[in-house]
Amino acid sequence: MKNKLSYFITRSTMFGIGFFLLFKYAGKDAWISVILGTILGVVIMYLYHLIKKYLNNETLKSKLNKSIWGKFFLTILVIFYLYIMMIILILLPMFVNSFYLLYTPKILIVVPFVLISLYLSQKSKNTLTNLSSLLFVISIFTIIIFYSLLTKYNDINNLLPIFSTKTKSILTATFIYASITSIPNIALINYPNNTFKDDLKNYLWSSLTNLGITFLTILSLGEPLIKIYSFPEYDVLKQIKIFNFIENIENFSIIVWDIDLFITFTVMATNLKETLPKKYNKVYFYLLIFITLFIATFIIGENYKIIYAVFFSYAYVLYGFLLIFLLLLLYLKSHYKKGK
């Protein structure tokens, strides 16, 4: 079955980081950055397709285990998977502590999330891909419902004048959007069922939802507020009332963000398990997960200055990884030609 994993990975860290940075830099012109960033993201997705092509139906591990350079790239991939997992483990309790369980220790919030994800990562990939197809429908349906409920709070004046933000700021937000949405999709290289066309469709579906969220947040809140809130994409939903007395329905929207984070974390955990050496695989796997959990929860998660530094550097760190992935592409291409 064709999976929808790319849809969730593309959306995952837009929540709490992506939208926050977009509005900080581009303000009410953030929608322009989403469109331009999507175009750049498609280019990155195509580069990943070439990596998949040059693997010649082998897995990354089997292909790269044959040389010292290959093992270097495998080590970088392990670090990358752990980095994305750490970002998610910082983001999830930060949101929950801000809006729901104000005094609940972060470790109690993330442990059930991690345990369920690790359980699923031990299953076959088909289990995860089938789950992604089901959750894709739920995600799209939920987003459409909230879109429709939010439209009556829109004010077109909040969008005007267009292009009032500095070009440099719009371009900065463009590169941020492209990196956050496309670069983590390297994790799907080892999933053989999807073609580039399939992943591209999922990426565009995800970008379309991100564009809709960006538009509606700007139209409903206006520029001063979108730059003040830490989670503007969530805060905007607090305006919604049904029949003028049913409130707090924004709480139901959290299921969409949770699904994005959960699927992405599980994909990274699955890839980590498959990339680590077979000998003592489970020992290395659980030890690295524990270290990542400890750093995210007790070191970074307890200091808001460090959290903000991590979030603001997130896109730049991803571009650092992208440079290494481009070197991986050149490495595989050279070996592909020698193989011919």
Short mmCIF file of C-alpha atoms in Angstrom, two decimals, residues 113 123 287 326:
data_model
loop_
_atom_site.label_atom_id
_atom_site.label_comp_id
_atom_site.label_asym_id
_atom_site.label_seq_id
_atom_site.Cartn_x
_atom_site.Cartn_y
_atom_site.Cartn_z
CA PHE A 113 4.19 8.90 23.84
CA LYS A 123 6.38 -3.91 14.11
CA LEU A 287 20.34 3.48 25.25
CA LEU A 326 24.20 16.15 -0.94
#
